[in-house]
Amino acid sequence: MISQIKALEKISRLLEPASAERKEVRDKVISYSENFLDEIAHAKTYIAPQENQTLFNSPISEEPIAIEEVINLIKENVDTPGLNPASGNYLGYIPGGGLYYSALGDYLVDIANRYAGYFFAAPGAVQMENMLLNWMSELAGYPAYSAGNLTSGGSIANLIAIVTARDASNVQAKDYDKMVVYLSEQTHHCLDKALNIAGLKECIKRTVPLNAQFQMRPEALEQMVVEDKKNGLKPWLIVASAGTTDTGVVDPLEQIGAIAKKEQLWFHVDAAYGGFFLLTKEGKKILKGIELSDSLVMDPHKGLFLPYGTGVVLVKEKNKLLQSHAYQANYLQDISISEDDLSPANLSPELTKHFRGMRLWLPLKLFGLKLFKAALEEKLLLAKYFEQEIKKIDGFEIISTAELSIVTYRYLPKQGDANLFNQQLVQEIQKDGRVFISSTVINGKFTLRMAILSFRTHLENIDLALAVLKEKVVSWQM
Ligand SMILES: *Cc1c(COP(=O)(O)O)cnc(C)c1O
């Protein structure tokens, strides 16, 4: 047996490359990523996949392949086809970017592999995450007795909030068909998905009407709640958006918060897109009332420019988050749980998890907050600039104005179907690849979106987008 163990050891020890081999592979990886960054300013924002070019052509095999070949596979198959969200010319959906120091943070985390699920296992790692969550709580105007979790993104963060709201509101299966949830047409679809996953599919969903600025109308909301109560139904949850994915518009949080308080409903705010504008003076004004919510979602992989994979949920009353997520198991008996060292495993569905705090903490520490504030303020102004300039191009109309950093607009052709024209316009621009824009449908109209949130997007990128838009409509209107 010993000889067999030793023979296997000889092979399995190769999983730990020696210093020189590590350096060789690392240098190649660094050189590839440096090259990526050096070229990002001129890289295309969309490249159509080539037929027959796929990783399936290189199956997992017994024998290793060289780093050069691996990098080539990544370059050709992963980093080339499709969207390029790392580009400053990426102006579709909700951009983010991917700060370099986050990558270094992930590198450090993966090397040390601390177990950040429990305070007992990695007190420093858990403290780092809790310290970041405290900072964000404070930013949102939440009290010291709040708690939260760093999630993989906004969808999971919203799910955690919905489950917490369900349990805290004592919503029971036998009553589902009487329980009413208030949303709007502009609520992100992940909330409907979260309700579904949380088992709440049978709840009644009311779509609160919007005003001309695409904001939820508080008086209509109040009327619906009162009416539903009168009819023996049980309103329990209001979901507001700050701001919406389509238009970036923020619902009137103060007024909605007051209604939630008066009618004793759980008030959830989805600020996955807009939350970090709290770091700006203007944003703070627009987001006033966010502190009235019972739970809140923000996405650092949007508003703090992190690489994908980081969302945040905050719950005003720590105990409610714990009540839905804290568990004990026999095999965890060595883990001491105390009130003061909140552990992520007791605040989320995850047990073993990625130690996400570092990818957020490192850039915040190395850059300092003032860089983030300036970048976010710049994005707000760039959206206003875009709105002002697109109006100057004959034929464009604004659908929703730049409240935060999204503008929706469309082109009205002199003849022909406007929906079809704008659809072709967006496709043409995507194919061109210099800038990437996405579209949506608002009030039945095919609408273009300008979403500015990459830390790499500056005036020159917006000017390029304006030039491309102008060029395309001019060449088509001949
Ligand atoms: C992006 C977004 C979400 C979903 O978050 P993910 O991080 O993509 O899972 C939810 N709500 C709003 C308003 C968003 O913009």
PDB file of N, CA, C and O and ligand atoms in Angstrom, residues 94 152-158 186-191 241-245 270-274 297 299 301-302 310-311, ligand 1:
ATOM      1  N   ILE A  94     -26.730  47.353 -18.058  1.00  0.00           N
ATOM      2  CA  ILE A  94     -26.126  48.201 -17.029  1.00  0.00           C
ATOM      3  C   ILE A  94     -24.633  47.887 -17.029  1.00  0.00           C
ATOM      4  O   ILE A  94     -24.227  46.796 -16.625  1.00  0.00           O
ATOM      5  N   SER A 152     -23.683  37.089  -4.789  1.00  0.00           N
ATOM      6  CA  SER A 152     -23.084  36.982  -6.123  1.00  0.00           C
ATOM      7  C   SER A 152     -23.612  38.057  -7.063  1.00  0.00           C
ATOM      8  O   SER A 152     -23.024  38.303  -8.111  1.00  0.00           O
ATOM      9  N   GLY A 153     -24.733  38.682  -6.694  1.00  0.00           N
ATOM     10  CA  GLY A 153     -25.292  39.713  -7.564  1.00  0.00           C
ATOM     11  C   GLY A 153     -26.634  40.198  -7.035  1.00  0.00           C
ATOM     12  O   GLY A 153     -27.084  39.773  -5.957  1.00  0.00           O
ATOM     13  N   GLY A 154     -27.271  41.065  -7.808  1.00  0.00           N
ATOM     14  CA  GLY A 154     -28.523  41.673  -7.373  1.00  0.00           C
ATOM     15  C   GLY A 154     -29.695  40.698  -7.321  1.00  0.00           C
ATOM     16  O   GLY A 154     -30.570  40.820  -6.468  1.00  0.00           O
ATOM     17  N   SER A 155     -29.707  39.729  -8.225  1.00  0.00           N
ATOM     18  CA  SER A 155     -30.835  38.795  -8.252  1.00  0.00           C
ATOM     19  C   SER A 155     -30.888  37.983  -6.961  1.00  0.00           C
ATOM     20  O   SER A 155     -31.952  37.835  -6.355  1.00  0.00           O
ATOM     21  N   ILE A 156     -29.743  37.456  -6.549  1.00  0.00           N
ATOM     22  CA  ILE A 156     -29.698  36.653  -5.316  1.00  0.00           C
ATOM     23  C   ILE A 156     -29.923  37.567  -4.108  1.00  0.00           C
ATOM     24  O   ILE A 156     -30.578  37.178  -3.133  1.00  0.00           O
ATOM     25  N   ALA A 157     -29.406  38.772  -4.158  1.00  0.00           N
ATOM     26  CA  ALA A 157     -29.623  39.727  -3.064  1.00  0.00           C
ATOM     27  C   ALA A 157     -31.123  40.009  -2.909  1.00  0.00           C
ATOM     28  O   ALA A 157     -31.654  40.023  -1.793  1.00  0.00           O
ATOM     29  N   ASN A 158     -31.812  40.199  -4.036  1.00  0.00           N
ATOM     30  CA  ASN A 158     -33.266  40.427  -3.978  1.00  0.00           C
ATOM     31  C   ASN A 158     -33.995  39.199  -3.435  1.00  0.00           C
ATOM     32  O   ASN A 158     -34.949  39.322  -2.668  1.00  0.00           O
ATOM     33  N   GLN A 186     -42.141  48.613 -14.183  1.00  0.00           N
ATOM     34  CA  GLN A 186     -40.704  48.827 -14.353  1.00  0.00           C
ATOM     35  C   GLN A 186     -39.865  48.043 -13.338  1.00  0.00           C
ATOM     36  O   GLN A 186     -38.643  48.133 -13.351  1.00  0.00           O
ATOM     37  N   THR A 187     -40.517  47.283 -12.458  1.00  0.00           N
ATOM     38  CA  THR A 187     -39.754  46.469 -11.507  1.00  0.00           C
ATOM     39  C   THR A 187     -38.915  45.444 -12.265  1.00  0.00           C
ATOM     40  O   THR A 187     -39.390  44.851 -13.233  1.00  0.00           O
ATOM     41  N   HIS A 188     -37.683  45.247 -11.842  1.00  0.00           N
ATOM     42  CA  HIS A 188     -36.798  44.276 -12.507  1.00  0.00           C
ATOM     43  C   HIS A 188     -37.410  42.871 -12.416  1.00  0.00           C
ATOM     44  O   HIS A 188     -37.932  42.479 -11.379  1.00  0.00           O
ATOM     45  N   HIS A 189     -37.264  42.111 -13.488  1.00  0.00           N
ATOM     46  CA  HIS A 189     -37.927  40.790 -13.537  1.00  0.00           C
ATOM     47  C   HIS A 189     -37.397  39.832 -12.475  1.00  0.00           C
ATOM     48  O   HIS A 189     -38.049  38.865 -12.123  1.00  0.00           O
ATOM     49  N   CYS A 190     -36.192  40.115 -11.936  1.00  0.00           N
ATOM     50  CA  CYS A 190     -35.636  39.184 -10.948  1.00  0.00           C
ATOM     51  C   CYS A 190     -36.468  39.181  -9.665  1.00  0.00           C
ATOM     52  O   CYS A 190     -36.376  38.235  -8.874  1.00  0.00           O
ATOM     53  N   LEU A 191     -37.279  40.215  -9.446  1.00  0.00           N
ATOM     54  CA  LEU A 191     -38.126  40.215  -8.247  1.00  0.00           C
ATOM     55  C   LEU A 191     -39.300  39.261  -8.411  1.00  0.00           C
ATOM     56  O   LEU A 191     -39.682  38.564  -7.471  1.00  0.00           O
ATOM     57  N   SER A 241     -38.247  50.718  -6.957  1.00  0.00           N
ATOM     58  CA  SER A 241     -36.985  50.657  -7.694  1.00  0.00           C
ATOM     59  C   SER A 241     -36.235  51.969  -7.586  1.00  0.00           C
ATOM     60  O   SER A 241     -36.815  53.040  -7.619  1.00  0.00           O
ATOM     61  N   ALA A 242     -34.890  51.846  -7.456  1.00  0.00           N
ATOM     62  CA  ALA A 242     -34.051  53.057  -7.340  1.00  0.00           C
ATOM     63  C   ALA A 242     -32.715  52.828  -8.051  1.00  0.00           C
ATOM     64  O   ALA A 242     -31.788  52.391  -7.424  1.00  0.00           O
ATOM     65  N   GLY A 243     -32.605  53.116  -9.288  1.00  0.00           N
ATOM     66  CA  GLY A 243     -33.630  53.358 -10.263  1.00  0.00           C
ATOM     67  C   GLY A 243     -33.896  52.116 -11.100  1.00  0.00           C
ATOM     68  O   GLY A 243     -33.276  51.084 -10.935  1.00  0.00           O
ATOM     69  N   THR A 244     -34.801  52.278 -11.998  1.00  0.00           N
ATOM     70  CA  THR A 244     -35.199  51.142 -12.817  1.00  0.00           C
ATOM     71  C   THR A 244     -34.144  50.846 -13.888  1.00  0.00           C
ATOM     72  O   THR A 244     -33.401  51.727 -14.308  1.00  0.00           O
ATOM     73  N   THR A 245     -34.114  49.596 -14.300  1.00  0.00           N
ATOM     74  CA  THR A 245     -33.119  49.167 -15.287  1.00  0.00           C
ATOM     75  C   THR A 245     -33.392  49.802 -16.648  1.00  0.00           C
ATOM     76  O   THR A 245     -32.477  50.186 -17.359  1.00  0.00           O
ATOM     77  N   ASP A 270     -35.214  48.034  -4.488  1.00  0.00           N
ATOM     78  CA  ASP A 270     -34.219  47.445  -5.382  1.00  0.00           C
ATOM     79  C   ASP A 270     -33.394  48.585  -5.969  1.00  0.00           C
ATOM     80  O   ASP A 270     -33.807  49.242  -6.914  1.00  0.00           O
ATOM     81  N   ALA A 271     -32.218  48.793  -5.351  1.00  0.00           N
ATOM     82  CA  ALA A 271     -31.311  49.836  -5.840  1.00  0.00           C
ATOM     83  C   ALA A 271     -30.068  49.193  -6.440  1.00  0.00           C
ATOM     84  O   ALA A 271     -28.961  49.721  -6.340  1.00  0.00           O
ATOM     85  N   ALA A 272     -30.263  48.026  -7.078  1.00  0.00           N
ATOM     86  CA  ALA A 272     -29.134  47.296  -7.673  1.00  0.00           C
ATOM     87  C   ALA A 272     -28.363  48.204  -8.633  1.00  0.00           C
ATOM     88  O   ALA A 272     -27.137  48.267  -8.611  1.00  0.00           O
ATOM     89  N   TYR A 273     -29.112  48.927  -9.443  1.00  0.00           N
ATOM     90  CA  TYR A 273     -28.457  49.840 -10.383  1.00  0.00           C
ATOM     91  C   TYR A 273     -28.054  51.162  -9.713  1.00  0.00           C
ATOM     92  O   TYR A 273     -26.912  51.597  -9.806  1.00  0.00           O
ATOM     93  N   GLY A 274     -28.997  51.795  -9.020  1.00  0.00           N
ATOM     94  CA  GLY A 274     -28.785  53.192  -8.639  1.00  0.00           C
ATOM     95  C   GLY A 274     -28.176  53.430  -7.269  1.00  0.00           C
ATOM     96  O   GLY A 274     -27.785  54.561  -6.959  1.00  0.00           O
ATOM     97  N   VAL A 297     -31.278  46.487  -1.843  1.00  0.00           N
ATOM     98  CA  VAL A 297     -30.273  45.786  -2.648  1.00  0.00           C
ATOM     99  C   VAL A 297     -29.447  46.784  -3.435  1.00  0.00           C
ATOM    100  O   VAL A 297     -29.983  47.737  -3.998  1.00  0.00           O
ATOM    101  N   ASP A 299     -25.749  46.842  -6.110  1.00  0.00           N
ATOM    102  CA  ASP A 299     -24.822  45.994  -6.856  1.00  0.00           C
ATOM    103  C   ASP A 299     -23.453  46.660  -7.018  1.00  0.00           C
ATOM    104  O   ASP A 299     -23.276  47.484  -7.919  1.00  0.00           O
ATOM    105  N   HIS A 301     -21.086  45.384  -8.472  1.00  0.00           N
ATOM    106  CA  HIS A 301     -20.588  45.106  -9.835  1.00  0.00           C
ATOM    107  C   HIS A 301     -21.270  46.004 -10.875  1.00  0.00           C
ATOM    108  O   HIS A 301     -21.019  45.872 -12.062  1.00  0.00           O
ATOM    109  N   LYS A 302     -22.102  46.909 -10.402  1.00  0.00           N
ATOM    110  CA  LYS A 302     -22.590  47.981 -11.266  1.00  0.00           C
ATOM    111  C   LYS A 302     -21.980  49.299 -10.755  1.00  0.00           C
ATOM    112  O   LYS A 302     -21.007  49.781 -11.291  1.00  0.00           O
ATOM    113  N   THR A 310     -20.657  40.485  -7.605  1.00  0.00           N
ATOM    114  CA  THR A 310     -20.838  41.069  -6.271  1.00  0.00           C
ATOM    115  C   THR A 310     -22.089  41.922  -6.178  1.00  0.00           C
ATOM    116  O   THR A 310     -22.197  42.965  -6.808  1.00  0.00           O
ATOM    117  N   GLY A 311     -23.028  41.459  -5.368  1.00  0.00           N
ATOM    118  CA  GLY A 311     -24.215  42.226  -5.020  1.00  0.00           C
ATOM    119  C   GLY A 311     -24.267  42.384  -3.508  1.00  0.00           C
ATOM    120  O   GLY A 311     -23.465  41.793  -2.788  1.00  0.00           O
TER     121      GLY A 311
HETATM  122  C1  LIG B   1     -29.129  44.542 -12.590  1.00  0.00           C
HETATM  123  C2  LIG B   1     -30.364  44.677 -11.814  1.00  0.00           C
HETATM  124  C3  LIG B   1     -30.881  43.601 -11.093  1.00  0.00           C
HETATM  125  C4  LIG B   1     -30.312  42.223 -11.171  1.00  0.00           C
HETATM  126  O1  LIG B   1     -29.050  42.157 -10.609  1.00  0.00           O
HETATM  127  P1  LIG B   1     -27.945  41.119 -11.109  1.00  0.00           P
HETATM  128  O2  LIG B   1     -26.732  41.598 -10.396  1.00  0.00           O
HETATM  129  O3  LIG B   1     -27.867  41.241 -12.585  1.00  0.00           O
HETATM  130  O4  LIG B   1     -28.391  39.768 -10.671  1.00  0.00           O
HETATM  131  C5  LIG B   1     -31.984  43.830 -10.314  1.00  0.00           C
HETATM  132  N1  LIG B   1     -32.570  45.034 -10.273  1.00  0.00           N
HETATM  133  C6  LIG B   1     -32.113  46.088 -10.963  1.00  0.00           C
HETATM  134  C7  LIG B   1     -32.801  47.398 -10.870  1.00  0.00           C
HETATM  135  C8  LIG B   1     -30.987  45.938 -11.778  1.00  0.00           C
HETATM  136  O5  LIG B   1     -30.539  46.975 -12.476  1.00  0.00           O
END
